[in-house]
Short mmCIF file of C-alpha atoms in Angstrom, two decimals:
data_model
loop_
_atom_site.label_atom_id
_atom_site.label_comp_id
_atom_site.label_asym_id
_atom_site.label_seq_id
_atom_site.Cartn_x
_atom_site.Cartn_y
_atom_site.Cartn_z
CA MET A 191 -188.92 -144.13 -214.26
CA GLU A 192 -188.74 -140.32 -213.67
CA ILE A 193 -188.93 -139.04 -210.31
CA PRO A 194 -191.62 -136.62 -210.05
CA TYR A 195 -191.96 -133.06 -208.70
CA THR A 196 -188.14 -132.75 -208.59
CA TYR A 197 -188.78 -128.94 -209.89
CA LYS A 198 -192.26 -128.80 -210.53
CA ALA A 199 -194.56 -128.13 -207.74
CA ARG A 200 -197.08 -130.97 -206.86
CA PRO A 201 -200.37 -129.66 -208.07
CA ASP A 202 -202.16 -130.27 -204.21
CA THR A 203 -199.77 -129.25 -201.72
CA GLY A 204 -198.23 -126.52 -204.27
CA LEU A 205 -194.40 -127.70 -203.10
CA TYR A 206 -191.51 -129.66 -205.02
CA ASN A 207 -189.91 -132.78 -203.45
CA ALA A 208 -186.63 -131.00 -201.46
CA LYS A 209 -188.85 -128.16 -200.07
CA VAL A 210 -190.73 -130.43 -198.27
CA GLY A 211 -187.82 -132.48 -197.41
CA ILE A 212 -185.72 -129.32 -195.90
CA TRP A 213 -188.66 -128.31 -193.84
CA LEU A 214 -188.91 -131.43 -191.85
CA PHE A 215 -184.63 -131.38 -191.62
CA LEU A 216 -185.13 -128.30 -190.68
CA ALA A 217 -187.81 -129.02 -187.84
CA SER A 218 -185.50 -132.04 -186.68
CA GLU A 219 -182.95 -129.68 -186.44
CA ILE A 220 -185.13 -127.54 -184.34
CA MET A 221 -185.38 -130.09 -182.12
CA LEU A 222 -181.40 -130.87 -181.71
CA PHE A 223 -180.46 -127.62 -180.71
CA GLY A 224 -183.81 -127.29 -178.96
CA ALA A 225 -182.55 -130.22 -176.45
CA LEU A 226 -178.98 -128.43 -175.87
CA PHE A 227 -180.90 -125.20 -175.10
CA SER A 228 -182.72 -127.35 -173.09
CA ALA A 229 -179.12 -128.51 -171.25
CA TYR A 230 -177.98 -125.34 -171.34
CA ILE A 231 -180.78 -124.01 -168.81
CA LEU A 232 -181.12 -126.91 -166.47
CA LEU A 233 -176.79 -126.71 -166.10
CA ARG A 234 -177.31 -123.15 -164.99
CA VAL A 235 -180.06 -123.19 -162.97
CA SER A 236 -178.32 -126.16 -160.79
CA ALA A 237 -175.50 -124.86 -160.66
CA PRO A 238 -174.78 -124.24 -157.35
CA VAL A 239 -173.92 -120.32 -156.27
CA GLY A 240 -170.57 -119.71 -155.67
CA PHE A 241 -169.23 -122.25 -158.35
CA TRP A 242 -167.87 -120.01 -160.61
CA PRO A 243 -165.20 -118.69 -158.28
CA GLU A 244 -164.18 -115.07 -160.03
CA THR A 245 -167.28 -113.36 -158.94
CA ALA A 246 -169.30 -115.84 -156.95
CA LEU A 247 -171.11 -116.58 -158.87
CA ALA A 248 -172.83 -119.70 -159.66
CA TRP A 249 -172.32 -119.25 -163.47
CA PRO A 250 -169.69 -117.03 -165.43
CA ARG A 251 -170.87 -113.86 -167.33
CA GLY A 252 -168.78 -111.78 -169.56
CA LEU A 253 -165.98 -114.18 -170.15
CA LEU A 254 -166.30 -114.04 -174.62
CA ASN A 255 -165.16 -111.85 -176.07
CA ILE A 256 -168.24 -109.33 -177.01
CA PRO A 257 -166.63 -107.00 -179.57
CA ILE A 258 -165.28 -110.20 -181.80
CA GLY A 259 -168.88 -112.35 -181.25
CA THR A 260 -170.98 -109.21 -182.32
CA PHE A 261 -168.70 -108.75 -186.17
CA ASN A 262 -168.97 -112.53 -186.28
CA THR A 263 -172.82 -112.13 -185.91
CA ALA A 264 -172.68 -109.07 -188.14
CA VAL A 265 -170.88 -111.61 -190.27
CA LEU A 266 -173.51 -114.01 -190.58
CA ILE A 267 -176.23 -111.63 -190.83
CA THR A 268 -174.22 -110.55 -194.36
CA SER A 269 -174.23 -114.25 -195.43
CA SER A 270 -177.77 -114.35 -195.01
CA VAL A 271 -178.33 -111.30 -197.21
CA THR A 272 -176.25 -112.96 -200.00
CA VAL A 273 -177.51 -115.88 -200.35
CA VAL A 274 -181.36 -114.81 -200.46
CA MET A 275 -179.76 -112.59 -202.84
CA ALA A 276 -177.65 -114.67 -204.61
CA TRP A 277 -180.74 -117.42 -205.38
CA ALA A 278 -183.31 -113.36 -206.39
CA SER A 279 -180.07 -112.99 -209.09
CA LEU A 280 -181.24 -116.32 -210.71
CA GLN A 281 -184.71 -114.93 -210.44
CA MET A 282 -183.86 -112.58 -212.59
CA ASN A 283 -181.81 -114.60 -215.02
CA LYS A 284 -178.63 -112.78 -213.61
CA PHE A 285 -176.39 -115.82 -212.99
CA ASN A 286 -173.43 -113.73 -212.55
CA HIS A 287 -175.06 -111.64 -209.81
CA PHE A 288 -175.55 -114.91 -208.48
CA ARG A 289 -171.87 -116.72 -208.26
CA ILE A 290 -170.73 -112.84 -207.34
CA TYR A 291 -172.85 -113.51 -204.29
CA MET A 292 -172.46 -116.89 -203.68
CA VAL A 293 -168.79 -116.35 -203.50
CA ILE A 294 -169.12 -113.75 -200.91
CA THR A 295 -171.27 -115.77 -198.79
CA VAL A 296 -168.57 -118.59 -198.74
CA LEU A 297 -166.14 -116.21 -197.91
CA CYS A 298 -168.33 -115.29 -195.09
CA ALA A 299 -168.70 -118.48 -193.77
CA PHE A 300 -165.02 -119.04 -193.56
CA ALA A 301 -164.65 -115.84 -192.07
CA PHE A 302 -166.95 -117.00 -189.50
CA LEU A 303 -165.10 -120.06 -188.65
CA GLY A 304 -161.40 -118.41 -188.55
CA ILE A 305 -162.91 -116.40 -185.83
CA LYS A 306 -164.42 -118.55 -183.82
CA SER A 307 -161.24 -120.90 -184.06
CA PHE A 308 -159.11 -117.40 -182.84
CA GLU A 309 -161.87 -117.37 -180.36
CA TYR A 310 -161.44 -121.09 -179.50
CA ASN A 311 -157.79 -120.66 -179.10
CA ASP A 312 -157.95 -117.85 -176.79
CA LYS A 313 -159.86 -119.69 -174.30
CA PHE A 314 -157.91 -122.40 -174.36
CA SER A 315 -154.80 -120.97 -173.26
CA HIS A 316 -156.96 -119.05 -170.57
CA TYR A 317 -157.07 -120.00 -167.31
CA VAL A 318 -159.23 -119.49 -163.82
CA VAL A 319 -157.04 -119.30 -160.74
CA GLN A 320 -158.66 -119.79 -157.38
CA THR A 321 -155.71 -118.58 -154.21
CA LYS A 322 -155.51 -119.69 -151.14
CA SER A 323 -154.61 -116.28 -149.71
CA GLY A 324 -157.25 -114.31 -152.14
CA LYS A 325 -159.44 -113.84 -154.61
CA PRO A 326 -159.50 -115.76 -157.69
CA VAL A 327 -157.96 -114.31 -160.78
CA THR A 328 -158.18 -115.11 -164.89
CA GLY A 329 -155.77 -114.49 -167.39
CA HIS A 330 -153.74 -116.12 -169.70
CA ILE A 331 -150.72 -118.07 -167.84
CA GLU A 332 -147.58 -119.28 -168.39
CA VAL A 333 -145.18 -122.33 -166.61
CA ASN A 334 -141.38 -121.96 -166.92
CA GLY A 335 -141.43 -119.41 -168.97
CA LYS A 336 -143.69 -120.77 -171.57
CA HIS A 337 -147.14 -120.32 -172.59
CA PRO A 338 -149.37 -123.67 -172.52
CA ARG A 339 -150.20 -124.57 -176.45
CA PHE A 340 -153.76 -124.63 -177.02
CA TRP A 341 -153.18 -126.93 -179.83
CA ASN A 342 -151.80 -129.50 -177.58
CA PHE A 343 -154.73 -130.58 -174.95
CA SER A 344 -151.87 -132.82 -172.75
CA ASP A 345 -149.80 -129.03 -172.49
CA GLN A 346 -153.06 -128.45 -170.23
CA TRP A 347 -152.50 -127.38 -166.79
CA THR A 348 -154.61 -128.37 -163.59
CA LEU A 349 -152.85 -128.45 -159.77
CA ALA A 350 -152.05 -131.40 -160.06
CA ARG A 351 -149.77 -131.33 -163.00
CA LEU A 352 -147.96 -128.66 -161.29
CA THR A 353 -147.66 -130.47 -158.38
CA ALA A 354 -146.30 -133.82 -159.99
CA GLU A 355 -143.98 -131.71 -162.05
CA ASN A 356 -142.65 -129.81 -159.18
CA VAL A 357 -143.36 -126.68 -160.98
CA LYS A 358 -142.91 -123.92 -158.07
CA GLU A 359 -144.96 -120.88 -159.59
CA ILE A 360 -146.71 -119.72 -162.42
CA SER A 361 -146.88 -116.20 -164.13
CA VAL A 362 -150.31 -115.02 -164.77
CA ALA A 363 -151.57 -111.62 -167.20
CA VAL A 364 -154.30 -110.94 -165.15
CA ASP A 365 -157.38 -109.64 -166.34
CA PRO A 366 -159.27 -106.70 -165.65
CA GLU A 367 -161.13 -106.81 -163.13
CA ARG A 368 -164.95 -107.74 -163.29
CA ASP A 369 -167.97 -106.78 -161.27
CA GLU A 370 -170.26 -109.39 -159.91
CA HIS A 371 -172.51 -109.16 -163.29
CA GLY A 372 -169.65 -109.71 -164.89
CA HIS A 373 -168.59 -107.10 -166.71
CA VAL A 374 -165.13 -105.34 -166.77
CA LYS A 375 -165.03 -102.35 -163.58
CA SER A 376 -164.92 -99.28 -164.90
CA HIS A 377 -161.68 -97.88 -162.99
CA SER A 378 -159.54 -101.39 -163.56
CA ASN A 379 -156.72 -101.23 -164.76
CA HIS A 380 -157.03 -103.02 -168.77
CA ALA A 381 -153.52 -102.89 -169.13
CA HIS A 382 -152.78 -106.79 -168.45
CA GLU A 383 -150.58 -106.88 -164.91
CA ASN A 384 -148.22 -109.93 -164.68
CA ARG A 385 -148.42 -111.47 -161.41
CA THR A 386 -146.52 -114.69 -160.50
CA ILE A 387 -148.64 -117.35 -158.34
CA ALA A 388 -146.84 -119.56 -155.91
CA THR A 389 -148.30 -123.95 -156.70
CA ASP A 390 -148.56 -123.88 -152.48
CA ASP A 391 -150.51 -120.93 -152.68
CA ILE A 392 -153.01 -122.22 -155.68
CA GLN A 393 -156.17 -123.84 -154.48
CA PHE A 394 -157.75 -124.25 -158.02
CA LEU A 395 -156.76 -124.50 -161.32
CA GLY A 396 -158.09 -124.38 -164.18
CA SER A 397 -158.16 -123.53 -168.29
CA TYR A 398 -161.21 -122.18 -170.15
CA THR A 399 -162.28 -125.87 -171.18
CA PRO A 400 -165.43 -128.52 -170.66
CA ALA A 401 -163.33 -129.68 -167.33
CA THR A 402 -163.12 -126.70 -165.70
CA HIS A 403 -166.81 -125.57 -165.48
CA PRO A 404 -170.26 -126.76 -167.10
CA PHE A 405 -170.73 -123.06 -169.33
CA PHE A 406 -167.37 -124.25 -171.44
CA ALA A 407 -169.00 -127.77 -171.90
CA VAL A 408 -171.79 -125.75 -172.89
CA TYR A 409 -169.92 -123.68 -175.08
CA PHE A 410 -167.98 -125.80 -177.11
CA LEU A 411 -170.91 -128.29 -177.75
CA ILE A 412 -173.23 -125.97 -179.12
CA THR A 413 -170.80 -123.77 -181.02
CA ALA A 414 -168.86 -126.16 -182.26
CA LEU A 415 -172.33 -128.33 -183.55
CA HIS A 416 -173.17 -125.16 -184.70
CA GLY A 417 -169.58 -124.24 -186.52
CA LEU A 418 -170.42 -127.65 -188.04
CA HIS A 419 -173.32 -126.57 -189.49
CA VAL A 420 -171.56 -123.49 -191.10
CA LEU A 421 -168.36 -125.83 -192.70
CA GLY A 422 -171.51 -128.60 -194.36
CA GLY A 423 -173.38 -125.22 -195.12
CA ALA A 424 -170.30 -123.58 -196.71
CA LEU A 425 -169.35 -126.62 -198.70
CA VAL A 426 -172.70 -127.29 -200.16
CA LEU A 427 -173.30 -123.68 -201.17
CA ALA A 428 -169.78 -123.79 -203.04
CA TYR A 429 -170.40 -126.45 -204.70
CA PHE A 430 -173.69 -125.02 -206.22
CA ALA A 431 -171.26 -121.69 -207.09
CA PHE A 432 -168.94 -123.84 -209.31
CA PRO A 433 -169.55 -127.41 -210.16
CA GLY A 434 -173.20 -128.00 -209.46
CA ALA A 435 -173.65 -124.75 -211.29
CA LYS A 436 -173.88 -126.32 -214.94
CA MET A 437 -177.44 -127.52 -213.92
CA TRP A 438 -178.23 -124.02 -214.51
CA LYS A 439 -178.22 -124.76 -218.12
CA ASP A 440 -180.04 -128.29 -218.42
CA ASN A 441 -182.55 -127.36 -216.09
CA PRO A 442 -183.03 -123.84 -214.65
CA GLN A 443 -185.95 -124.35 -212.13
CA GLN A 444 -184.37 -127.16 -210.67
CA PHE A 445 -181.19 -125.16 -210.21
CA ILE A 446 -183.28 -122.52 -208.35
CA ASN A 447 -184.71 -124.60 -206.40
CA ARG A 448 -181.30 -126.25 -204.89
CA ILE A 449 -180.47 -122.97 -204.72
CA GLU A 450 -183.66 -122.04 -202.13
CA VAL A 451 -183.30 -125.27 -200.47
CA GLY A 452 -179.37 -124.55 -199.14
CA GLY A 453 -180.76 -121.01 -198.44
CA LEU A 454 -183.21 -122.06 -196.36
CA PHE A 455 -180.50 -124.18 -194.47
CA TRP A 456 -178.11 -121.42 -194.30
CA HIS A 457 -181.27 -118.95 -193.32
CA PHE A 458 -181.66 -121.67 -190.06
CA VAL A 459 -178.02 -121.51 -189.75
CA ASP A 460 -177.85 -118.25 -189.17
CA LEU A 461 -181.19 -118.48 -186.89
CA VAL A 462 -179.55 -120.91 -184.67
CA TRP A 463 -176.94 -117.97 -184.19
CA ILE A 464 -179.47 -115.35 -183.43
CA PHE A 465 -180.11 -116.89 -180.22
CA LEU A 466 -176.86 -118.15 -179.63
CA PHE A 467 -174.95 -115.30 -179.45
CA PRO A 468 -177.61 -113.65 -176.57
CA VAL A 469 -177.32 -116.83 -174.98
CA VAL A 470 -173.40 -117.24 -174.39
CA TYR A 471 -171.68 -114.31 -174.78
CA LEU A 472 -174.09 -111.57 -173.26
CA LEU A 473 -176.27 -113.21 -170.76
CA MET B 165 -202.39 -121.99 -202.10
CA SER B 166 -202.56 -120.79 -205.76
CA ASP B 167 -201.13 -117.61 -205.37
CA HIS B 168 -198.69 -117.74 -208.52
CA SER B 169 -198.12 -113.85 -208.10
CA SER B 170 -195.63 -114.31 -205.23
CA ILE B 171 -192.12 -115.19 -205.43
CA ASP B 172 -192.18 -118.79 -204.30
CA SER B 173 -190.25 -120.50 -206.83
CA SER B 174 -192.24 -123.67 -206.36
CA GLY B 175 -192.25 -124.32 -210.66
CA HIS B 176 -194.79 -121.56 -211.35
CA GLU B 177 -193.19 -119.40 -213.30
CA ALA B 178 -189.67 -119.28 -215.79
CA PRO B 179 -187.08 -117.02 -214.17
CA GLY B 180 -186.30 -114.22 -215.97
CA ASN B 181 -189.68 -112.63 -217.74
CA ASP B 182 -190.67 -108.94 -217.40
CA SER B 183 -192.85 -108.88 -214.25
CA HIS B 184 -191.03 -111.66 -212.22
CA ALA B 185 -188.27 -109.32 -212.00
CA GLN B 186 -189.66 -106.66 -211.18
CA ASP B 187 -191.36 -108.32 -208.52
CA ILE B 188 -187.78 -110.01 -207.31
CA ALA B 189 -186.72 -105.85 -207.55
CA GLY B 190 -189.15 -105.14 -205.07
CA HIS B 191 -188.36 -107.87 -202.87
CA ILE B 192 -184.62 -107.16 -203.03
CA ASN B 193 -185.79 -104.05 -201.17
CA THR B 194 -187.44 -105.45 -198.42
CA TYR B 195 -184.19 -107.52 -197.85
CA MET B 196 -182.10 -104.93 -197.74
CA TRP B 197 -184.17 -103.83 -195.06
CA ILE B 198 -184.19 -106.15 -192.89
CA PHE B 199 -180.61 -106.90 -193.38
CA GLY B 200 -180.58 -103.21 -191.78
CA SER B 201 -182.84 -104.11 -188.92
CA LEU B 202 -181.19 -107.28 -188.18
CA LEU B 203 -178.00 -105.30 -187.91
CA VAL B 204 -179.65 -102.49 -185.46
CA GLY B 205 -181.09 -105.73 -183.66
CA THR B 206 -177.71 -107.07 -182.94
CA VAL B 207 -176.26 -103.70 -181.74
CA LEU B 208 -179.19 -102.90 -179.40
CA THR B 209 -178.69 -107.02 -178.23
CA VAL B 210 -175.10 -105.96 -177.37
CA LEU B 211 -176.11 -102.48 -175.57
CA MET B 212 -178.66 -104.04 -173.40
CA TYR B 213 -175.56 -106.36 -171.71
CA TYR B 214 -174.65 -103.10 -170.39
CA VAL B 215 -178.23 -101.95 -169.04
CA ASP B 216 -178.84 -103.16 -165.80
CA PHE B 217 -182.57 -104.64 -165.30
CA SER B 218 -181.87 -105.25 -161.93
CA SER B 219 -182.95 -108.60 -162.55
CA MET B 220 -181.82 -111.55 -164.19
CA ALA B 221 -185.36 -112.45 -165.67
CA MET B 222 -185.87 -109.19 -166.77
CA THR B 223 -182.16 -109.31 -168.52
CA VAL B 224 -183.04 -112.84 -169.82
CA ALA B 225 -186.46 -111.59 -170.92
CA VAL B 226 -185.34 -108.72 -173.07
CA ALA B 227 -182.29 -110.63 -174.93
CA LEU B 228 -184.86 -113.12 -175.71
CA PHE B 229 -187.30 -110.24 -177.06
CA ILE B 230 -184.86 -108.54 -179.40
CA ALA B 231 -183.71 -112.30 -180.36
CA SER B 232 -187.03 -113.73 -181.48
CA ILE B 233 -187.73 -110.64 -183.46
CA LYS B 234 -185.09 -110.94 -185.61
CA ALA B 235 -185.80 -114.31 -185.89
CA PHE B 236 -189.13 -113.31 -186.77
CA LEU B 237 -187.35 -111.43 -189.66
CA VAL B 238 -185.30 -113.74 -190.88
CA ALA B 239 -187.65 -116.74 -191.36
CA ALA B 240 -190.66 -114.33 -192.39
CA TYR B 241 -188.73 -112.43 -195.18
CA PHE B 242 -185.61 -114.53 -195.97
CA MET B 243 -186.76 -117.72 -195.71
CA HIS B 244 -190.20 -116.82 -197.56
CA LEU B 245 -192.29 -117.73 -194.52
CA MET B 246 -194.67 -114.60 -195.17
CA SER B 247 -196.14 -116.53 -197.96
CA GLU B 248 -195.53 -120.16 -197.64
CA LYS B 249 -197.82 -123.28 -198.68
CA LYS B 250 -199.98 -125.09 -196.00
CA LEU B 251 -197.77 -127.74 -195.30
CA VAL B 252 -194.72 -126.15 -194.57
CA TYR B 253 -196.93 -124.61 -191.55
CA SER B 254 -197.98 -127.77 -190.79
CA VAL B 255 -194.67 -129.43 -190.35
CA LEU B 256 -193.38 -126.23 -188.53
CA LEU B 257 -196.65 -126.60 -186.59
CA LEU B 258 -195.52 -130.33 -185.25
CA ALA B 259 -192.51 -128.93 -184.80
CA ALA B 260 -193.65 -126.14 -182.56
CA PHE B 261 -195.78 -128.34 -180.54
CA PHE B 262 -192.66 -130.91 -179.83
CA PHE B 263 -190.60 -127.89 -178.93
CA THR B 264 -192.87 -126.38 -176.54
CA GLY B 265 -193.24 -129.77 -174.88
CA LEU B 266 -189.73 -130.06 -174.34
CA MET B 267 -189.18 -126.18 -172.73
CA GLY B 268 -191.96 -126.70 -170.62
CA LEU B 269 -190.22 -130.16 -169.70
CA THR B 270 -187.41 -128.31 -168.69
CA LEU B 271 -189.36 -125.64 -167.00
CA TRP B 272 -190.85 -128.48 -165.08
CA GLY B 273 -187.80 -130.56 -164.19
CA SER B 274 -186.28 -126.82 -163.17
CA PHE B 275 -188.34 -126.58 -160.43
CA ASP B 276 -186.91 -130.58 -158.93
CA LEU B 277 -183.07 -130.11 -159.92
CA PRO B 278 -180.75 -132.16 -158.45
CA THR B 279 -178.68 -130.67 -156.04
CA ASN B 280 -174.59 -129.89 -156.21
CA SER B 281 -174.49 -133.07 -159.01
CA ILE B 282 -172.02 -131.59 -161.02
CA HIS B 283 -168.69 -131.02 -160.82
CA LYS B 284 -168.34 -131.65 -157.10
CA THR B 285 -164.63 -131.78 -156.78
CA SER B 286 -163.35 -129.19 -159.01
CA TYR B 287 -164.07 -126.14 -157.77
CA VAL B 288 -163.91 -125.79 -153.34
CA PRO B 289 -164.90 -122.06 -152.60
#
């Protein structure tokens, strides 16, 4: 028996099966990301003041690289446009244009993921150090003349580990100073000055990872889940662009529908990022 | 539901006929405008970060307002929600209802927060 409405619209709803399916799925995705945003809000408003040492704020601001985040936003928006252009190209029977747009979309997706992993790498080796005698500092640290390796989680440093391994001092490439809003102070020296801090003087040492602050827990959780969506979407779109494109010859309308449905998912991923970017980078 | 002239790709029209192609060409123009607006919106969002709005509530409101406009552009034009079928709106209405409920619960919860329940040991000011 043939399954009805795989490419023809059902007369009463005006929709083909996959379109109903994708919208139901996206509705569930709204709830999934909504729940995580809700967790973010509750963690943030319940964080005690002074919880983030550097600025005596409860919640750190401005720790992520805004130029890189902005660029990545533009990359994702571009891919959203190219995927809708790919779909429009098929509607105009221009298969070659379709393939070019799909390739650009997939390239944008991988560019986004590449840039994101560069940012992750930076955070894993970035530390906040609270000294007993002075203001807290942040920056990349060196222990025994070596940078902790980001890909090795057992290479993360804590005060307990410094003491246990009898490390006398660490070196910090100090970040520019920030005001109480998390903005870099205009008069501050942008060159990263190296400072040596004795282990005895350290009250708290933590990398920019979930163990140090719930901000990083929420940041890594939501952006990694979003990243998985980007990866999944990119793989599906790449499949449609090459092996899956065989369908264009046998059943063009169903193929156009597939591109539309894949595109809807892709736009949703872009939508999540549109909210995620200001929430984790700017607010 | 019977709006066959719109490009909803729900199987009413074969690809490649002339009036259809013209229709699409018009849409492409719109997509380019939306693309530009989204980039401008992104720049605005970032500029907003450097403006001091005196209160955090205001900062959050402005940021979410710009994000909502961008989200509207993507949903309305790229996802074709401007001219969608009734069933899709029904599904989204359901999602909107539960999402509002979720955020309502979040707001409710924020009046009754557990104090100092997180990371008691990691950083002591």
